[in-house]
Coordinates of C-alpha atoms in Angstrom, one line a residue:
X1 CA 119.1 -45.4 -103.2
X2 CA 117.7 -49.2 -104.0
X3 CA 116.9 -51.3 -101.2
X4 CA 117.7 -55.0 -102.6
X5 CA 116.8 -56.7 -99.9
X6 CA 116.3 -56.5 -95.8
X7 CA 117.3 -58.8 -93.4
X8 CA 115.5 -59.4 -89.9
X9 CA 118.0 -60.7 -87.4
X10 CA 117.3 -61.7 -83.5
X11 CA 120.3 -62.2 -81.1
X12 CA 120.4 -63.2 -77.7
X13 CA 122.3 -61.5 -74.8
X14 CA 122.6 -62.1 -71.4
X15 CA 123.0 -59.2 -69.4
X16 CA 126.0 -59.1 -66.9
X17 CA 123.4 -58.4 -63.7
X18 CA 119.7 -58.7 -63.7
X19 CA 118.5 -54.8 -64.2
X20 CA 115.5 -54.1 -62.0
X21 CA 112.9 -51.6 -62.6
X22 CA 109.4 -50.0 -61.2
X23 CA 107.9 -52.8 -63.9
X24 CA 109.9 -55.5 -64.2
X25 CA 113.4 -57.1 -64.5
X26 CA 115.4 -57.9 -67.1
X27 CA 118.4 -60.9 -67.5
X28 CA 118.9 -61.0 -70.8
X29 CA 117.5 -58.9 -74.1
X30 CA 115.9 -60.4 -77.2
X31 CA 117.6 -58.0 -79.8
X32 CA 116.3 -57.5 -83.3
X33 CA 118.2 -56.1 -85.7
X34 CA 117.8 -54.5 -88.8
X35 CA 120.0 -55.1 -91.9
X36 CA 119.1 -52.6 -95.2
X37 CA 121.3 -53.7 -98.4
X38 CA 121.9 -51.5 -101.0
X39 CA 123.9 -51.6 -104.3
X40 CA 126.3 -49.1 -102.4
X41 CA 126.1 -49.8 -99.0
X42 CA 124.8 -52.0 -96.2
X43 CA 122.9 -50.0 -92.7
X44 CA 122.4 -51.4 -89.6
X45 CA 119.5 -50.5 -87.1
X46 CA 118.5 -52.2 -83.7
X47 CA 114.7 -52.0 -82.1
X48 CA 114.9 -51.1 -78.8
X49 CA 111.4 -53.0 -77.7
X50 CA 111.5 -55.4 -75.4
X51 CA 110.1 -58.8 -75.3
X52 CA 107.2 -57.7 -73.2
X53 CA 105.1 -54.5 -73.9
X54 CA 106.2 -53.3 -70.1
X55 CA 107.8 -50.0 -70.8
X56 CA 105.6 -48.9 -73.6
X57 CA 103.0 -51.3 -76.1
X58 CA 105.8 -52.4 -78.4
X59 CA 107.3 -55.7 -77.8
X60 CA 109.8 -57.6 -80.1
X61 CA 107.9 -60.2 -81.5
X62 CA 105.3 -57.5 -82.5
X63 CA 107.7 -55.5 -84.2
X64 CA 109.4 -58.3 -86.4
X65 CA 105.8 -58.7 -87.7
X66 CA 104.7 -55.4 -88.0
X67 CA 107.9 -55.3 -90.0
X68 CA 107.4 -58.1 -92.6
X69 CA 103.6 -57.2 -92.6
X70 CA 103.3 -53.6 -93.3
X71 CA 106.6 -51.4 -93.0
X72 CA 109.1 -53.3 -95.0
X73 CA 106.5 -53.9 -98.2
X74 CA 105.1 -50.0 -98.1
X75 CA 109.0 -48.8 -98.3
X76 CA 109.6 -47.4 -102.1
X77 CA 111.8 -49.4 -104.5
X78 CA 114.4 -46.8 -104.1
X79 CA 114.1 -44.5 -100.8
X80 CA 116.7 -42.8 -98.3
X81 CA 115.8 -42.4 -94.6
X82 CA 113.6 -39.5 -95.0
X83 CA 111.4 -41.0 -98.0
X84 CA 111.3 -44.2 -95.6
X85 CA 109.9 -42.4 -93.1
X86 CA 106.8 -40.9 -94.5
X87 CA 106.6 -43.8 -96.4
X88 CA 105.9 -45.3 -92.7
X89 CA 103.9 -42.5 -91.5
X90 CA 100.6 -43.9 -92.2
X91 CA 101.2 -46.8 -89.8
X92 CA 100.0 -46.1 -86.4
X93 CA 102.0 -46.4 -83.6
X94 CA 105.0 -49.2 -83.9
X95 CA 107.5 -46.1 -83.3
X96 CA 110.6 -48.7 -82.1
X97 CA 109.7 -50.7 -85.4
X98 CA 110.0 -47.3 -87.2
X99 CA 112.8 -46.4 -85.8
X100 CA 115.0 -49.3 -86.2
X101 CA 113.7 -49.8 -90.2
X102 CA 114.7 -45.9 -91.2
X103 CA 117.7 -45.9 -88.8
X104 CA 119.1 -49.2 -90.8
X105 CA 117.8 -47.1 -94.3
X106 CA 120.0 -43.9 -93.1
X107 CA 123.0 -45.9 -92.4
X108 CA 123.3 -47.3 -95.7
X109 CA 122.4 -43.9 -96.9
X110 CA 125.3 -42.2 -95.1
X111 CA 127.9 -44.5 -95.5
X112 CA 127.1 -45.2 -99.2
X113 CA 128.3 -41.4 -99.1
X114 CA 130.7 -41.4 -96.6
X115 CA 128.9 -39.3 -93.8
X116 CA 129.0 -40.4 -90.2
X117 CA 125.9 -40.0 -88.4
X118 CA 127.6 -37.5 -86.2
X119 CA 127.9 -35.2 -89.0
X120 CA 124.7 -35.5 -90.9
X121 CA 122.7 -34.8 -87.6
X122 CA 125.0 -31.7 -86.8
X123 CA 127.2 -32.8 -83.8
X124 CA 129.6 -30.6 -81.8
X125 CA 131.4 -32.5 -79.6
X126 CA 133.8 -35.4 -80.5
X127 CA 132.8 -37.2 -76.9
X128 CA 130.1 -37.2 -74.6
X129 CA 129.9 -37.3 -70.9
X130 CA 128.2 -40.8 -69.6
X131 CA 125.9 -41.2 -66.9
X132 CA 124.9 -44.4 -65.8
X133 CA 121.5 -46.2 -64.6
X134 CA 121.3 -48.0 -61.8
X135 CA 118.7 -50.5 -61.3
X136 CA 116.4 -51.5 -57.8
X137 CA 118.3 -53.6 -55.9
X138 CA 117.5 -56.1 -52.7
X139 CA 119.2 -53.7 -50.1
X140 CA 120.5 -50.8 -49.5
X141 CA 124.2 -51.6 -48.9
X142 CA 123.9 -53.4 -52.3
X143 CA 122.8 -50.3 -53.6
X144 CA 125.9 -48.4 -52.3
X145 CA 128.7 -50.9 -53.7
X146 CA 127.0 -51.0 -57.1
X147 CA 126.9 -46.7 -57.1
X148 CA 130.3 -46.9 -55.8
X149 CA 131.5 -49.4 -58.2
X150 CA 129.8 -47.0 -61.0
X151 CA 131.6 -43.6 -59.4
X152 CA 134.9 -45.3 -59.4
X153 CA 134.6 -46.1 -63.1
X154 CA 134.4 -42.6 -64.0
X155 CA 130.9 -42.1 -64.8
X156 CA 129.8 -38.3 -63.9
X157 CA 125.9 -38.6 -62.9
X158 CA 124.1 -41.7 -61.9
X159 CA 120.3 -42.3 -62.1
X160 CA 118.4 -44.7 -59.4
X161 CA 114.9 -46.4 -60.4
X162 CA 112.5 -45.7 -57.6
X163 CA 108.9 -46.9 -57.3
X164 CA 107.1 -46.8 -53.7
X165 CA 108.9 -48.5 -51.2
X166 CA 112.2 -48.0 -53.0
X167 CA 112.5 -43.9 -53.2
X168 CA 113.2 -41.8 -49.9
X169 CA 115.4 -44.0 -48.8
X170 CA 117.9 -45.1 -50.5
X171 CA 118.6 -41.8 -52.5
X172 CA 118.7 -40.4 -48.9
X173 CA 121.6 -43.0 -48.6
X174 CA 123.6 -42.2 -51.8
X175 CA 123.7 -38.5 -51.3
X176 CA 124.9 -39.1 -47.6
X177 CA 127.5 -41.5 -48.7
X178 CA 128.7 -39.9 -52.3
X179 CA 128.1 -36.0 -50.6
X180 CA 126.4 -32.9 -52.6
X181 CA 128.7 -32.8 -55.7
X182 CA 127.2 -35.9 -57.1
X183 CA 124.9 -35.5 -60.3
X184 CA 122.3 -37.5 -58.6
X185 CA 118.7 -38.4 -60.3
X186 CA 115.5 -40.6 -60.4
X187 CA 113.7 -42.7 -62.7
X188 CA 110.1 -43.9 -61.4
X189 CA 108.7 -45.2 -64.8
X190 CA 105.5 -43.8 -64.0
X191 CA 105.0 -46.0 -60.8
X192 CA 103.2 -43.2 -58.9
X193 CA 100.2 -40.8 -58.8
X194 CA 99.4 -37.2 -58.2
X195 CA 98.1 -38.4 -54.8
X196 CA 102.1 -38.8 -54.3
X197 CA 103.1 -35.3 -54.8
X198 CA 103.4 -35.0 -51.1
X199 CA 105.6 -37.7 -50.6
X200 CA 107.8 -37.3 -54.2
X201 CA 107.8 -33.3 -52.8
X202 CA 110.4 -35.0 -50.0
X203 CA 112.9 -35.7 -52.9
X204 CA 113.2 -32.1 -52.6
X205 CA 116.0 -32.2 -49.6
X206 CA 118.2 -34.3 -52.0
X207 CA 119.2 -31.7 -54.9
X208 CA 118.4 -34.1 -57.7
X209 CA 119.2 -33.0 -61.3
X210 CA 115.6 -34.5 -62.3
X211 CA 113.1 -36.5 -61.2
X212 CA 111.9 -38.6 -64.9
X213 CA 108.5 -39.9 -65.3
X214 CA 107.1 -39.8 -62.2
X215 CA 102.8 -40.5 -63.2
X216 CA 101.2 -42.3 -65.7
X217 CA 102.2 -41.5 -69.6
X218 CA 99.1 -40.6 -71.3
X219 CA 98.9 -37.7 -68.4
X220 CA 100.6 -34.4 -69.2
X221 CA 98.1 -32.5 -67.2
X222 CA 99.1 -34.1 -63.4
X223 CA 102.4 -33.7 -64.5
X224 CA 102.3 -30.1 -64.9
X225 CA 100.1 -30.1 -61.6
X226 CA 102.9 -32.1 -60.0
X227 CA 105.7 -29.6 -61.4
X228 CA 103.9 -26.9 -59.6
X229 CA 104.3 -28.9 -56.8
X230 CA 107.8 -30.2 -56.2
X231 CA 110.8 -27.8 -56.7
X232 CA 113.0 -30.7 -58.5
X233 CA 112.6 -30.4 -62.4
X234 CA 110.1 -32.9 -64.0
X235 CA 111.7 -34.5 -67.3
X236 CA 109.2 -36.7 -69.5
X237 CA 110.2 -39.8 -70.8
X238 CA 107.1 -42.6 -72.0
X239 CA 104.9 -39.6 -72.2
X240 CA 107.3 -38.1 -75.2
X241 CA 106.2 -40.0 -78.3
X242 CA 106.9 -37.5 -81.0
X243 CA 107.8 -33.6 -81.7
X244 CA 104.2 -32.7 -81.5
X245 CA 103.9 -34.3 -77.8
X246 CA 107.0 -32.5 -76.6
X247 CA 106.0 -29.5 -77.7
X248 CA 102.5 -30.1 -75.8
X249 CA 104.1 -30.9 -72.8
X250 CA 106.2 -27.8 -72.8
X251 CA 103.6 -25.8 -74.0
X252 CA 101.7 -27.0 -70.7
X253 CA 104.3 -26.9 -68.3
X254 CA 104.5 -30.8 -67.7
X255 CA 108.5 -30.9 -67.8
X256 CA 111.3 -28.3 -68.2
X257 CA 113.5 -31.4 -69.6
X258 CA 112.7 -34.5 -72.2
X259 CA 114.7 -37.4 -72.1
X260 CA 115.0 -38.4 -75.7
X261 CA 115.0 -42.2 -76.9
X262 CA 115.3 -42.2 -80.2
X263 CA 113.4 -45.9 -80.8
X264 CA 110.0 -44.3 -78.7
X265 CA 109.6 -41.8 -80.4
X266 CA 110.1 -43.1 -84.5
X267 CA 113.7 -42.6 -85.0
X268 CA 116.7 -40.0 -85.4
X269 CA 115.2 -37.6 -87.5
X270 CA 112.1 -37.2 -85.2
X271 CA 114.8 -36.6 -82.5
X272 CA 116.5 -34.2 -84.7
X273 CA 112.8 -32.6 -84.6
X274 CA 112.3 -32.5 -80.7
X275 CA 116.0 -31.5 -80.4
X276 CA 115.7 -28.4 -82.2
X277 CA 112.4 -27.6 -81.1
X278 CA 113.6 -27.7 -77.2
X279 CA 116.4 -26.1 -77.8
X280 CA 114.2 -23.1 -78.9
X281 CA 112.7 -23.0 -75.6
X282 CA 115.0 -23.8 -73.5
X283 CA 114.0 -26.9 -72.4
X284 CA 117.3 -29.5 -71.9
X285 CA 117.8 -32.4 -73.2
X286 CA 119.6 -36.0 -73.0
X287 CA 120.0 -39.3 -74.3
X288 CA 118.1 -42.4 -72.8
X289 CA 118.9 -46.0 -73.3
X290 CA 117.4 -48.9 -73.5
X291 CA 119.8 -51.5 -73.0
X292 CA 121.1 -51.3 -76.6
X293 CA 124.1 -53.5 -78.1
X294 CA 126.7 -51.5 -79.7
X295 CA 125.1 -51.1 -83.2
X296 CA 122.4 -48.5 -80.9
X297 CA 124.7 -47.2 -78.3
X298 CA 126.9 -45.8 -81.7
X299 CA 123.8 -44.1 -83.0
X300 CA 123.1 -42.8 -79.5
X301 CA 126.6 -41.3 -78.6
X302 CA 126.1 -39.8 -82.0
X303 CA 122.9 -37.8 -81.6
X304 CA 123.9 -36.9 -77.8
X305 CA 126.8 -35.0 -79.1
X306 CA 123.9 -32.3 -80.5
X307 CA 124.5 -28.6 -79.2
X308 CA 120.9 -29.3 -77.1
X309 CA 122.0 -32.2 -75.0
X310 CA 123.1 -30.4 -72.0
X311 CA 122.6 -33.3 -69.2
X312 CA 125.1 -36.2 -69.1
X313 CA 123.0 -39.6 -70.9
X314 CA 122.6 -42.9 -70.4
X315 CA 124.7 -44.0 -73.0
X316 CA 126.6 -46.0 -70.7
X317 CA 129.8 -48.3 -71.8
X318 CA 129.3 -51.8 -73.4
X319 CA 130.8 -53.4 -70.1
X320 CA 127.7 -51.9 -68.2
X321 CA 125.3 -53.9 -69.7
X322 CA 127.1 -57.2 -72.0
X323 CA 130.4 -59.1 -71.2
X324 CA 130.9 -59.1 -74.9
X325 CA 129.4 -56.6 -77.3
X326 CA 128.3 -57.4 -80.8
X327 CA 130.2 -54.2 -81.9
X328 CA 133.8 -53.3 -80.6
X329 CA 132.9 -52.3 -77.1
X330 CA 132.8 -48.9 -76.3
X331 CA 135.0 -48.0 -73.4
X332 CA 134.5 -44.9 -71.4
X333 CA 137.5 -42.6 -70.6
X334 CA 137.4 -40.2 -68.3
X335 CA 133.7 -40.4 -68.1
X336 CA 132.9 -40.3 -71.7
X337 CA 133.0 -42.0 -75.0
X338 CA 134.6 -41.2 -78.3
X339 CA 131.3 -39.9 -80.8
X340 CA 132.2 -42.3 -83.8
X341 CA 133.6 -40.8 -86.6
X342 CA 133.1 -43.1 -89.3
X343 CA 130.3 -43.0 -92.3
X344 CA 127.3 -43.8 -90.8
X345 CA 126.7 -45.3 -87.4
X346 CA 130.7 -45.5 -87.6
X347 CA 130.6 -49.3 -86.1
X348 CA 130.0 -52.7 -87.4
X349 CA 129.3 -55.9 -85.9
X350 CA 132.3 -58.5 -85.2
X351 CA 131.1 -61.5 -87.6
X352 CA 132.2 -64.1 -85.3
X353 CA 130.5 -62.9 -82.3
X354 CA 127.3 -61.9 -84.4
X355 CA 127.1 -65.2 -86.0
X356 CA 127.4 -66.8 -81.9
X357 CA 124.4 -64.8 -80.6
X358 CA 121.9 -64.8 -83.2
X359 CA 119.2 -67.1 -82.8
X360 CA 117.2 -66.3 -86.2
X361 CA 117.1 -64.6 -89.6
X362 CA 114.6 -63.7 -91.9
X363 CA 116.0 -62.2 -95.6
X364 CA 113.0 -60.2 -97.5
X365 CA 113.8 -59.5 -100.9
X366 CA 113.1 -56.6 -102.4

C-alpha cells in the first residue's frame, strides 16, 4: 500500500465536566489526529497523550514532533500496519505516537479492502457491555448523584478514582447506597505505596471487581507483594507497556488482570499480542480509555469485542465525555454499544464539526 501523504491534525474539545484524577484534572483535551492517505483509501488514528506527561511521559506536543521528526520519515514508501510497525520499532519509547501513526496506517489498510477492524482482529461479539469512570469529585453527595446519574443510564460497572484522602470513604458510600450487585471498582493511578497495603487491604469489605494501579509503575515487584496482601484482584494499567511487560507481571504475580489501552502500549496489534498471551493464562482482560473522540472509542469498542475481554470497559458513550462528537456519537443501549461493522474503524469524522474544532494541520508528503 503507498502512503502519499500524512496529515497531522489538532482539535480542541471541551469536556462536558471537568474529570478529576489522583494527578490531575482535565477540562478540555488537545486531540491529535492522524490522517494516512493512500491511492485506495484514507485511515484515521487518534493519540491518546495528553497535553501534560501526567499519566505516562508522552504528551501531545511531543508526539506531533516525534511524529514529523522520526516516525513518519522512517515509514517505507509502501507499508501496511504491520511493516509500519517494525518500521517504528527502533524508536524508543513514544508508544501513543506509535500507536496512533500504525492505527491510521491499518485503517487505510482495512478499508482499502473492505475489512472492519472488528474482523481483522478476530471479534465475537457484535456489542460490548460499557462501564463507566467516574472521576474525584468535591463531596461525597456529589459523588452519589453523578454514580446515580451513570446507573440510571444503563451502564453495568462503574470505576471511582481514589488517591489518599479520597478512597475508604466514599466507595464505602456507593456500595451502601447502589447495594452488593453493583460491578463496583477503583482506579488509584499509582497514588500509593506498599506502606498502604494496610490501609488499601480495607477495600477488602467492599467486594470490588479490581483494584487498578494502586503503586508506582516501574514496580512490578510491590505489586506482587501487595497482591499477597489484599484479597481484591490487582489489575495493572501504566505498569503494562508492551506484551513482554505483561507477561513479566504475570509471570511474577503482580496482577491477575491487565487493563489494556491500546495507545500505551504501541498500538492494536501489540494488544492483539497481550490479548492472546492473557488469555493463555487466564489472566482477564478489558478496555481502558483515555478520553478518546469517536475516531478512538470505534477502534476501542472494536478490540473489546475479543473472546479475552471478560470485564465490562471503559469505552463509555460519546455523551459521557463531549456534547458533540467528531464522529456520529455512539449511543449506549442497554448498557452497551453496537462493535462497528464497517471496513476499518467503521466511523468517519462529520466534516462540518471536524473543520469547527480543529485548531491546526500539518500535511507531510510523502
Amino acid at each position: 500500500m503507498k502512503i502519499t501523504g500524512i496529515e497531522l491534525r489538532r482539535i480542541a474539545m471541551p469536556l462536558v465536566a471537568p474529570f478529576r484524577t489522583s494527578f490531575g484534572t482535565e477540562t478540555a483535551r488537545d486531540v491529535l489526529l492522524v490522517r494516512v492517505v493512500t491511492p485506495e483509501a484514507e485511515g484515521w488514528g487518534e493519540c491518546s497523550a495528553m497535553s501534560r506527561p501526567l499519566y505516562s511521559s508522552e504528551y501531545v506536543d511531543g508526539a506531533a514532533e516525534v511524529m514529523r521528526r522520526f516516525l513518519i520519515p522512517a515509514l517505507p514508501a509502501h507499508a501496511d500496519a504491520q511493516a509500519a510497525g517494525r518500521a517504528l520499532a527502533p524508536f524508543k519509547g513514544h508508544r501513543m505516537a506509535k500507536s496512533a501513526l500504525e492505527t491510521a496506517v491499518l485503517d487505510a489498510q482495512l478499508r482499502a479492502r473492505g475489512e472492519s477492524f472488528a474482523a481483522f482482529f478476530g471479534a465475537t461479539r457484535e456489542r460490548v457491555p460499557c462501564g463507566v469512570s467516574v472521576g474525584i469529585m468535591n463531596s461525597i453527595p456529589e459523588l452519589l448523584d453523578a454514580v446515580e446519574g451513570y446507573v440510571a443510564e444503563g451502564y453495568v460497572r462503574i470505576k471511582l478514582k481514589i488517591e489518599p484522602g479520597w478512597d475508604l470513604e466514599p466507595v464505602r458510600a456507593v456500595r451502601e447506597r447502589f447495594g452488593p450487585d453493583l460491578l463496583l471498582q477503583v482506579d488509584a493511578n499509582a497514588a500509593y505505596t506498599l506502606a498502604d497495603a494496610p490501609h488499601l487491604a480495607k477495600l477488602d469489605a467492599f467486594d470490588l471487581l479490581l483494584i487498578e494501579q494502586p503503586l508506582a509503575n516501574d514496580d512490578m515487584v510491590q505489586h506482587a507483594a501487595l497482591a499477597r496482601r489484599v484479597s481484591t484482584p490487582i489489575c495493572l494499567d501504566e505498569s503494562i507497556e508492551s506484551a513482554e511487560h505483561a507477561a513479566a507481571a504475570i509471570t511474577l504475580g503482580a496482577c491477575s488482570i491487565i487493563n489494556v489501552k491500546p495507545g500505551r502500549i504501541g498500538g492494536y496489534l501489540e494488544a492483539r499480542r497481550i490479548h492472546d498471551l492473557a488469555r493463555a493464562h487466564g489472566v482477564a482482560l478489558w478496555c481502558g480509555g483515555m478520553l478518546e473522540t469517536g475516531i478512538g472509542r470505534a477502534a476501542n469498542v472494536a478490540l473489546a469485542a475479543l473472546p479475552g475481554f471478560t470485564l465490562p470497559g471503559d469505552t463509555s458513550a460519546s455523551r459521557r465525555y463531549f456534547a458533540t462528537d467528531i464522529t456520529t456519537p455512539f449511543e449506549l443501549r442497554d448498557g452497551h454499544l453496537d462493535v462497528p461493522a464497517g471496513p476499518g474503524i467503521g466511523v468517519d469524522p462529520v466534516p462540518d464539526i471536524l473543520d469547527e474544532v480543529t485548531t491546526s494541520t500539518e500535511w507531510i508528503s510523502r
